[in-house]
mmCIF file of N, CA and C in Angstrom:
data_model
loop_
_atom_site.group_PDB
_atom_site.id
_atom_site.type_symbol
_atom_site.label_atom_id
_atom_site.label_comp_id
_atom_site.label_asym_id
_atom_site.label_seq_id
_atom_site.Cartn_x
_atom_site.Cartn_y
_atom_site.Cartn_z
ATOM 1 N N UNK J 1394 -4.567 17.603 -2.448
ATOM 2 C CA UNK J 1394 -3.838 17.310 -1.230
ATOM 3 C C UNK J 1394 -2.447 16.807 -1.609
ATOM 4 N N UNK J 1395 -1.571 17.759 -1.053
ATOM 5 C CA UNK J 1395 0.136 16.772 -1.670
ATOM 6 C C UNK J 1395 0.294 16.065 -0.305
ATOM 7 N N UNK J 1396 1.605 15.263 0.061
ATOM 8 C CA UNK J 1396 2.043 14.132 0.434
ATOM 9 C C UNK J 1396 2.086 14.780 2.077
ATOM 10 N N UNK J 1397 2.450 15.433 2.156
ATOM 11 C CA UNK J 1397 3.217 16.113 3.713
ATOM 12 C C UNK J 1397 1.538 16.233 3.931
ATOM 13 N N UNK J 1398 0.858 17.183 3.472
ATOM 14 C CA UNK J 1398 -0.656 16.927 4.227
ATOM 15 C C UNK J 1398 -1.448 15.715 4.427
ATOM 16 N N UNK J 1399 -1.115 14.869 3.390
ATOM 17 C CA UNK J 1399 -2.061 13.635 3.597
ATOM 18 C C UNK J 1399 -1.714 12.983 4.662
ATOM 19 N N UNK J 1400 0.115 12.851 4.748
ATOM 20 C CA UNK J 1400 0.975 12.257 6.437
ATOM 21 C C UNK J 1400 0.389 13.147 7.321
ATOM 22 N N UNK J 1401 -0.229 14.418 7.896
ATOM 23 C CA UNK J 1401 -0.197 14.853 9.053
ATOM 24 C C UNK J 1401 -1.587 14.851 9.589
ATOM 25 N N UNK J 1402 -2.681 14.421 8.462
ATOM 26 C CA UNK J 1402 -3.839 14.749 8.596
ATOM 27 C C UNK J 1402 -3.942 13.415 8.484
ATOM 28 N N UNK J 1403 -3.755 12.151 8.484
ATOM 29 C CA UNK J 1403 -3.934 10.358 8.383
ATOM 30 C C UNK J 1403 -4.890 10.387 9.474
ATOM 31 N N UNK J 1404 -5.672 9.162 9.732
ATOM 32 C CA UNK J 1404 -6.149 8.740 10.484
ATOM 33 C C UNK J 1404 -6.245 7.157 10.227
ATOM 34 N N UNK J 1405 -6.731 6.361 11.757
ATOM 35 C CA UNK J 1405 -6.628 5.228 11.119
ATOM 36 C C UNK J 1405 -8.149 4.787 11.059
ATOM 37 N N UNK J 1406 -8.200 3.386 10.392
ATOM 38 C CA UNK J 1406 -9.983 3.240 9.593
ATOM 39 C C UNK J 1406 -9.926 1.746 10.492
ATOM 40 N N UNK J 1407 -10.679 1.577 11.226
ATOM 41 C CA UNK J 1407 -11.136 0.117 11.699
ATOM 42 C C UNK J 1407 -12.273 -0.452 11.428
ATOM 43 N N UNK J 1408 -13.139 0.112 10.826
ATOM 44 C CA UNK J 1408 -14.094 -0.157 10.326
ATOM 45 C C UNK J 1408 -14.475 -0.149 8.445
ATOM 46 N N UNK J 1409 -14.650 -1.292 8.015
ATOM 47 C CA UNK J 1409 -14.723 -1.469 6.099
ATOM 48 C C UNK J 1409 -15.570 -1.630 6.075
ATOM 49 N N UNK J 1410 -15.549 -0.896 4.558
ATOM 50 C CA UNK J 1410 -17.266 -1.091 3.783
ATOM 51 C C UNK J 1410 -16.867 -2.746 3.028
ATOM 52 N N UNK J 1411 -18.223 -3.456 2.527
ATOM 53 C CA UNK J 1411 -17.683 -4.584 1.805
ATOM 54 C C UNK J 1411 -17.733 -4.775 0.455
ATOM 55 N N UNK J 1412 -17.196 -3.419 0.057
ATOM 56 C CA UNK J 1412 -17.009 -3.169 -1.679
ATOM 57 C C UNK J 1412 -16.373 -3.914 -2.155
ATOM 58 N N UNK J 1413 -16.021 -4.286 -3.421
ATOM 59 C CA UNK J 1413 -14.931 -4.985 -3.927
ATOM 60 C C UNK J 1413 -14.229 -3.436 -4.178
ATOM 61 N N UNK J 1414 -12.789 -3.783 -4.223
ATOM 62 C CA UNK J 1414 -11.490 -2.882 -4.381
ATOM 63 C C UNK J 1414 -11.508 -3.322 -5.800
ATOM 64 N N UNK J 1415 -11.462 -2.054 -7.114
ATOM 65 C CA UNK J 1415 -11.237 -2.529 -8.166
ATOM 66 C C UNK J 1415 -9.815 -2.972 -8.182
ATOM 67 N N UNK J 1416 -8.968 -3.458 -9.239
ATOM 68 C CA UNK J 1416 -7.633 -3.616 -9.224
ATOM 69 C C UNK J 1416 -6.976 -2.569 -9.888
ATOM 70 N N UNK J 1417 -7.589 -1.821 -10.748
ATOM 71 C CA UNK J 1417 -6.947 -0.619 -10.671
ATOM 72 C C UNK J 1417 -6.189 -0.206 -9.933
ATOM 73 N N UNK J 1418 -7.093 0.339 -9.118
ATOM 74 C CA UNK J 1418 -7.085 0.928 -7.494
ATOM 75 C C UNK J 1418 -5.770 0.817 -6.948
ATOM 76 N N UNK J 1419 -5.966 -1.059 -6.646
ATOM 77 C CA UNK J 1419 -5.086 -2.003 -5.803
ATOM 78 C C UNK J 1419 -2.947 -1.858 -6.994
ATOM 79 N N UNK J 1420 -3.508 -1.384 -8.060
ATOM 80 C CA UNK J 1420 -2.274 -1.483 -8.957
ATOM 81 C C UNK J 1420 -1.769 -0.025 -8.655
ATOM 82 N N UNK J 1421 -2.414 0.803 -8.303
ATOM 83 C CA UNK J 1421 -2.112 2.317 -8.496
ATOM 84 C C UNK J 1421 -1.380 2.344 -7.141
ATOM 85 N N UNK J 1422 -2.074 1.886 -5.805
ATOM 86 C CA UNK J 1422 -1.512 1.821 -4.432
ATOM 87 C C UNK J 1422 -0.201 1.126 -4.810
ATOM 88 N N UNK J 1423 -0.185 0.124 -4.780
ATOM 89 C CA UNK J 1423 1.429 -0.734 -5.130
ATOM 90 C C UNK J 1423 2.477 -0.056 -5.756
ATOM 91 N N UNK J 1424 1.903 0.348 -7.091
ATOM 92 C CA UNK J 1424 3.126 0.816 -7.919
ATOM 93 C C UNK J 1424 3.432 2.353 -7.349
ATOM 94 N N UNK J 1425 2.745 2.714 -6.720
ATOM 95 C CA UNK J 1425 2.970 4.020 -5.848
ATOM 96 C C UNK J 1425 4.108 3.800 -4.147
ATOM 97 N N UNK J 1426 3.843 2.566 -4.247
ATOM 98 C CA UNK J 1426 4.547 2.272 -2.800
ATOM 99 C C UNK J 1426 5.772 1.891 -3.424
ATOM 100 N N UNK J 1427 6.254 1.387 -4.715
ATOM 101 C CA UNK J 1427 7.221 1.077 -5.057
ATOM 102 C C UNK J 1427 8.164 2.208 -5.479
ATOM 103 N N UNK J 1428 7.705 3.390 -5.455
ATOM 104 C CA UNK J 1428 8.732 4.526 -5.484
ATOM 105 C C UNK J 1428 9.175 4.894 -4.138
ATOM 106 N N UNK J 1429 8.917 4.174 -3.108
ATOM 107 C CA UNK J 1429 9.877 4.333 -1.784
ATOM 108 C C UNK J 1429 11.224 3.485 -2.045
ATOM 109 N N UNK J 1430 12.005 4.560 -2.134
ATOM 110 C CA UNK J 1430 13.457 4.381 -2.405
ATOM 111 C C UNK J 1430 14.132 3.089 -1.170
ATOM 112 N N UNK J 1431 14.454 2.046 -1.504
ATOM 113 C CA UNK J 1431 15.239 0.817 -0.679
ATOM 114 C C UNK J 1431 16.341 1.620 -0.968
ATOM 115 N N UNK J 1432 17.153 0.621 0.235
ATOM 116 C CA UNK J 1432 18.632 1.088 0.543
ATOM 117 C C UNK J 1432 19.355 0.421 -0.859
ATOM 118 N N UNK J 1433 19.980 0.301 -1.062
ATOM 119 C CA UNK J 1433 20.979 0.317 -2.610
ATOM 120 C C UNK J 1433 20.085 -0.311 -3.506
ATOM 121 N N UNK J 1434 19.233 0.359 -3.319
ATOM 122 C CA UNK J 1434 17.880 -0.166 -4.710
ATOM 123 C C UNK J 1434 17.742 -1.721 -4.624
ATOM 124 N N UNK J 1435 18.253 -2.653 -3.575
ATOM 125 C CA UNK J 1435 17.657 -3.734 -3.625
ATOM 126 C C UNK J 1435 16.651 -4.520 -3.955
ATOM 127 N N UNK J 1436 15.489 -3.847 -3.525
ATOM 128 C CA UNK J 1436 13.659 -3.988 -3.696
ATOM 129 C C UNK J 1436 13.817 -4.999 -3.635
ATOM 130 N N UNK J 1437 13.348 -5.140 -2.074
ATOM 131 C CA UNK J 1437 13.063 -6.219 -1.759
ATOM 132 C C UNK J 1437 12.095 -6.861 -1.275
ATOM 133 N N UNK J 1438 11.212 -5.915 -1.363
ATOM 134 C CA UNK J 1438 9.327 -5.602 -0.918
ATOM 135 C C UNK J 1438 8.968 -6.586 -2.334
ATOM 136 N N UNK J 1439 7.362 -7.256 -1.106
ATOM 137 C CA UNK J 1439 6.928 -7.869 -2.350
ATOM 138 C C UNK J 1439 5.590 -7.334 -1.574
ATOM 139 N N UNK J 1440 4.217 -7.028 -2.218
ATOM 140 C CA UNK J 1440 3.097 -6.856 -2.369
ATOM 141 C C UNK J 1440 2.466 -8.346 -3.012
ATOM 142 N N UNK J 1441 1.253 -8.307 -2.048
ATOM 143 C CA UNK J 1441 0.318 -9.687 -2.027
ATOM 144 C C UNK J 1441 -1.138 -9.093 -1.983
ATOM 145 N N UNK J 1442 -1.993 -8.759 -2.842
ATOM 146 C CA UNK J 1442 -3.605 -8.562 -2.182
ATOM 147 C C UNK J 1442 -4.307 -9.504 -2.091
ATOM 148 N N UNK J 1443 -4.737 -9.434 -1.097
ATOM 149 C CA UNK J 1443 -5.724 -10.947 -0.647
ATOM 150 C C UNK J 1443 -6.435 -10.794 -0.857
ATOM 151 N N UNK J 1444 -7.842 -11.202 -1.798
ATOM 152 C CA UNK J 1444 -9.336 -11.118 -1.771
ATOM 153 C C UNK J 1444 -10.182 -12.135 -1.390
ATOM 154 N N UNK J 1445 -9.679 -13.413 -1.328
ATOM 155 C CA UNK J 1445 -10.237 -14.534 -0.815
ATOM 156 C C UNK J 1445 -11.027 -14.317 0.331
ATOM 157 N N UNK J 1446 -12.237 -14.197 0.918
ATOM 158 C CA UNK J 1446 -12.529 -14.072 2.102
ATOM 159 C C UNK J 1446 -12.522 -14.711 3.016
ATOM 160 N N UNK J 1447 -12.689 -16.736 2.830
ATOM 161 C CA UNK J 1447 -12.054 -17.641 3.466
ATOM 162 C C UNK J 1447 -10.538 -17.518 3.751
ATOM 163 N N UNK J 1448 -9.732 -17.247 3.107
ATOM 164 C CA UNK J 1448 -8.688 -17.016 3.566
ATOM 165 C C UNK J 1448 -8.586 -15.634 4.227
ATOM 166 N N UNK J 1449 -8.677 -14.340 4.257
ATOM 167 C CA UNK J 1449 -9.007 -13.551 4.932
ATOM 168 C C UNK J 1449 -8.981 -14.199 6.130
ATOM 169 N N UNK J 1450 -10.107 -15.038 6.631
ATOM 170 C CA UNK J 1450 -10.495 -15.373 7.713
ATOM 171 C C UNK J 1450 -9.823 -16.345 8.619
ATOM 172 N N UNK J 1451 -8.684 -17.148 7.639
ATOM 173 C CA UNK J 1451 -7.926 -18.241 8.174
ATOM 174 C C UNK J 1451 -6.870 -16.990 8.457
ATOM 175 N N UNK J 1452 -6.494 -16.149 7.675
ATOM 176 C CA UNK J 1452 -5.521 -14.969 8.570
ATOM 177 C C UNK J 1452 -5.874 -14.326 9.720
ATOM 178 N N UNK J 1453 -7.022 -13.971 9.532
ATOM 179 C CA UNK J 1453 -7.219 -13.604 11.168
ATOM 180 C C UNK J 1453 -7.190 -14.646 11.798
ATOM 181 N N UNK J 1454 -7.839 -15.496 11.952
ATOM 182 C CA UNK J 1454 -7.844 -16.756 12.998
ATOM 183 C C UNK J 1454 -6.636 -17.215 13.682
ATOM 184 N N UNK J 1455 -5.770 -17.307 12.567
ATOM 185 C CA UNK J 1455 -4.623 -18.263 13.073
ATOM 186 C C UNK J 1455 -3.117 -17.038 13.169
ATOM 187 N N UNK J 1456 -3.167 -16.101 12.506
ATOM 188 C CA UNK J 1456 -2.129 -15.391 12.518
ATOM 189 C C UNK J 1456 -2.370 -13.627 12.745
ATOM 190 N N UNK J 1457 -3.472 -13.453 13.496
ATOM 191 C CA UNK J 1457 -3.185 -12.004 13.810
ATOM 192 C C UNK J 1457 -3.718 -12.413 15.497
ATOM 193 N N UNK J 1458 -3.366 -11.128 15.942
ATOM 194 C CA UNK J 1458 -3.684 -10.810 17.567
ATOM 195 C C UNK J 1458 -5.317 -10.818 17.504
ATOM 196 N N UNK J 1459 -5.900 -11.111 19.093
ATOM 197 C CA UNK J 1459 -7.084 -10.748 18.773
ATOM 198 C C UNK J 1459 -7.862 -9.551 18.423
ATOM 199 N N UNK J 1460 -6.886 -8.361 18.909
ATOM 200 C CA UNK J 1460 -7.442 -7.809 19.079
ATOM 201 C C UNK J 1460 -7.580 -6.658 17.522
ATOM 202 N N UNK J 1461 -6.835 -7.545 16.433
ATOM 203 C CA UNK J 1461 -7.228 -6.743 15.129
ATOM 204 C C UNK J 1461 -7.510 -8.198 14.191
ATOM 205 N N UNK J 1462 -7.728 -8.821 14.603
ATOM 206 C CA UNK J 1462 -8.747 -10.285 13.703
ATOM 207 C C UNK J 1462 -10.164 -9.309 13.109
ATOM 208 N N UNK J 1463 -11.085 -9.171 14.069
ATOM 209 C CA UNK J 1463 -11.698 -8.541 13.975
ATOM 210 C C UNK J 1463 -11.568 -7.357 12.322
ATOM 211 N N UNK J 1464 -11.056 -6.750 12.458
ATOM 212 C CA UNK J 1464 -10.564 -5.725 11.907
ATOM 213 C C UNK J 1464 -10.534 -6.277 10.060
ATOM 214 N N UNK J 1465 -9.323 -7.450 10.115
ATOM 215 C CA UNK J 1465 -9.182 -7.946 8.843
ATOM 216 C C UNK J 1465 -10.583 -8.747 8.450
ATOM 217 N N UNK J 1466 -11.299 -9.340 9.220
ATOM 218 C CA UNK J 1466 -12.732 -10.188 9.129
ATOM 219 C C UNK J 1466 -13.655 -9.150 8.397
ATOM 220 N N UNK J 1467 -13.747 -7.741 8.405
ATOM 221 C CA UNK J 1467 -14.590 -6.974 7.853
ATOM 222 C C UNK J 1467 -14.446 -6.566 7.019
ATOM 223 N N UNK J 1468 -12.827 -6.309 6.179
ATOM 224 C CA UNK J 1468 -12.110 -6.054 5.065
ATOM 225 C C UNK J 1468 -12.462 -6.800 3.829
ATOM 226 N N UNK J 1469 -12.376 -6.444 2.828
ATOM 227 C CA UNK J 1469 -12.867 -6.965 1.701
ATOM 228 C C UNK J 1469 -11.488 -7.398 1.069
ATOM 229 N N UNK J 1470 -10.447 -6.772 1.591
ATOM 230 C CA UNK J 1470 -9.105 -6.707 0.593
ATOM 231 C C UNK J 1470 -8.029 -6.438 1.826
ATOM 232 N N UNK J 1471 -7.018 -7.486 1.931
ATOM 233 C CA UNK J 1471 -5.926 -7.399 2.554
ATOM 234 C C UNK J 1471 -4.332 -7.403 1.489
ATOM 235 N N UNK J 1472 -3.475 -6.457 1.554
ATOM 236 C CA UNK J 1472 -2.228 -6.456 1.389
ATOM 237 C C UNK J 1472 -1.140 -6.823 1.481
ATOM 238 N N UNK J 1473 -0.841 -8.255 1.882
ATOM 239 C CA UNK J 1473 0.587 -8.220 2.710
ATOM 240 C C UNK J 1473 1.704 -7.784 1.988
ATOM 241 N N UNK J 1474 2.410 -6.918 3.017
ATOM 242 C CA UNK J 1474 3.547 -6.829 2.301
ATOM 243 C C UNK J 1474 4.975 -7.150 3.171
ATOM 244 N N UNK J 1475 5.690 -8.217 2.185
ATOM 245 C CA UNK J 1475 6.820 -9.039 2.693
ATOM 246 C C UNK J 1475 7.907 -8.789 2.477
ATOM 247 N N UNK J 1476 9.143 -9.128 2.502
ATOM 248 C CA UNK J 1476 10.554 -8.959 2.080
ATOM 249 C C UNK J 1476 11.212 -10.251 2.045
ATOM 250 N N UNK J 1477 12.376 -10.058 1.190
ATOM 251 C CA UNK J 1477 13.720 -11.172 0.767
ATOM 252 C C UNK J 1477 14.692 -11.123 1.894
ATOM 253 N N UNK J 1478 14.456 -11.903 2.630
ATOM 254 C CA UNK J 1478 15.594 -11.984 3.254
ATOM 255 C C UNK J 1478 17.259 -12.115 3.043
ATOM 256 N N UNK J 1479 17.307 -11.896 3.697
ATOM 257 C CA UNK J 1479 19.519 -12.041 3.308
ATOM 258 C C UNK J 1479 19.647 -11.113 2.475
ATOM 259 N N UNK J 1480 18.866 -9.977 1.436
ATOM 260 C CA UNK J 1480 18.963 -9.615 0.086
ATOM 261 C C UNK J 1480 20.060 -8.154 0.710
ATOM 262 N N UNK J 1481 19.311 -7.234 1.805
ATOM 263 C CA UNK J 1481 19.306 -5.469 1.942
ATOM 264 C C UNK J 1481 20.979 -6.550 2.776
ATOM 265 N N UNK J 1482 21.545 -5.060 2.510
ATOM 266 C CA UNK J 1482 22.729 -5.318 3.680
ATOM 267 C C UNK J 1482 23.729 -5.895 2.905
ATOM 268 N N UNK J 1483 23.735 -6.579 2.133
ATOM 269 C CA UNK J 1483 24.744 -7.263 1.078
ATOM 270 C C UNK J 1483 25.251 -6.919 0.274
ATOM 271 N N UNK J 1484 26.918 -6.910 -0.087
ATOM 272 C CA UNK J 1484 27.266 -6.843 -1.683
ATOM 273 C C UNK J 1484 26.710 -8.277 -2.352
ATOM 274 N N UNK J 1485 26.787 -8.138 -3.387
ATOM 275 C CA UNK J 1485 26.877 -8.898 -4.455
ATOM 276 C C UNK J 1485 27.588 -10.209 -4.451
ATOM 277 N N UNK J 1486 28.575 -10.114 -3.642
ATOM 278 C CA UNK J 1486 29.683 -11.104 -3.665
ATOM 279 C C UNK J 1486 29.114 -12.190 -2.430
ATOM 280 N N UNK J 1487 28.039 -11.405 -1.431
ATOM 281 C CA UNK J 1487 27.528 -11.948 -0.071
ATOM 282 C C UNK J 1487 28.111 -11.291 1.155
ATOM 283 N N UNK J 1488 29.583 -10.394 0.873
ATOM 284 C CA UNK J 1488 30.030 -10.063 2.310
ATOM 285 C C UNK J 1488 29.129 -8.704 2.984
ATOM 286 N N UNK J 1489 29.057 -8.054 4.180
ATOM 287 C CA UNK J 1489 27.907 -7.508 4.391
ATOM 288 C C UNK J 1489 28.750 -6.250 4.063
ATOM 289 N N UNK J 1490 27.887 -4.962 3.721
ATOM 290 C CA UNK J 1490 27.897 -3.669 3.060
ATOM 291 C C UNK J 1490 28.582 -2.743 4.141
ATOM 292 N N UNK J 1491 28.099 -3.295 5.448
ATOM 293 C CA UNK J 1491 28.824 -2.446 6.821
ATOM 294 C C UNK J 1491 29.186 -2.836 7.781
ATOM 295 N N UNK J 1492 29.843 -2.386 8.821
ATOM 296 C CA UNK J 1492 30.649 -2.889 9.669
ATOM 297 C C UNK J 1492 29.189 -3.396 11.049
ATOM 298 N N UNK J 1493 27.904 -3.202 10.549
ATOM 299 C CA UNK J 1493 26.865 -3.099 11.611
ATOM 300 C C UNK J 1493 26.859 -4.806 10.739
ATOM 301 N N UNK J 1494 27.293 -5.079 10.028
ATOM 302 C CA UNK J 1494 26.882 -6.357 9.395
ATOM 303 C C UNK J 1494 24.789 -6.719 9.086
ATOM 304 N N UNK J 1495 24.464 -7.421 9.494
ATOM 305 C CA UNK J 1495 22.812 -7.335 8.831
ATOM 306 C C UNK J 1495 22.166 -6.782 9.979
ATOM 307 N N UNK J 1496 22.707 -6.295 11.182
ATOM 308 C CA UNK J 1496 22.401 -5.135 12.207
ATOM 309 C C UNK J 1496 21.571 -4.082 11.929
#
C-alpha cells in the first residue's frame, strides 16, 4: 500500500485492543512523522507516548471532551503531540518572517 492509498482508504478506530504497543512500533510511527517537512525546517513538533494507564485516565478525566474520554480510557498507548511556541514564523534575530506576522 503506498501513501495516497493509505490517505483515501483511512478510517477512524474507536475502539482498542489492550496490547502493549512495542516501542519499536511507537519509534517507527514518530520518526516517520518527522519527515513532514515544517515551514523553514524549524521542528517544532515534539512527540510524547503515554503508557501510564493512571495517567491515561487523569487525561481523559480532566482534559478531553466527554465525548472521546471514553475512547483514550480503552487505549493502551496515547501520543501527544505538541509544539514550541514563538519558534515557526520567526527569523533568528526574533523579527517575524512575514508581513501576516505569527498570523
Amino acid at each position: 500500500m503506498n501513501v495516497t492509498e493509505c490517505l483515501k482508504t483511512r478510517r477512524y478506530i474507536r475502539r482498542y485492543k489492550p496490547d502493549h504497543v512495542d516501542h519499536s512500533i511507537i519509534d517507527s510511527i514518530v520518526s516517520s512523522a518527522s519527515y513532514s517537512l515544517p515551514w523553514k525546517n524549524t521542528q517544532i513538533t515534539r512527540s510524547t507516548a503515554i503508557e501510564n494507564l493512571s495517567f491515561l485516565s487523569e487525561i481523559a478525566d480532566r482534559f478531553t471532551p466527554d465525548y472521546n474520554s471514553n475512547i483514550i480510557r480503552q487505549a493502551s498507548l496515547l501520543i501527544a503531540v505538541t509544539f514550541i511556541k514563538g519558534r515557526c514564523g520567526y527569523e533568528r534575530d526574533g523579527s517575524f518572517t512575514t508581513k501576516k506576522k505569527d498570523g
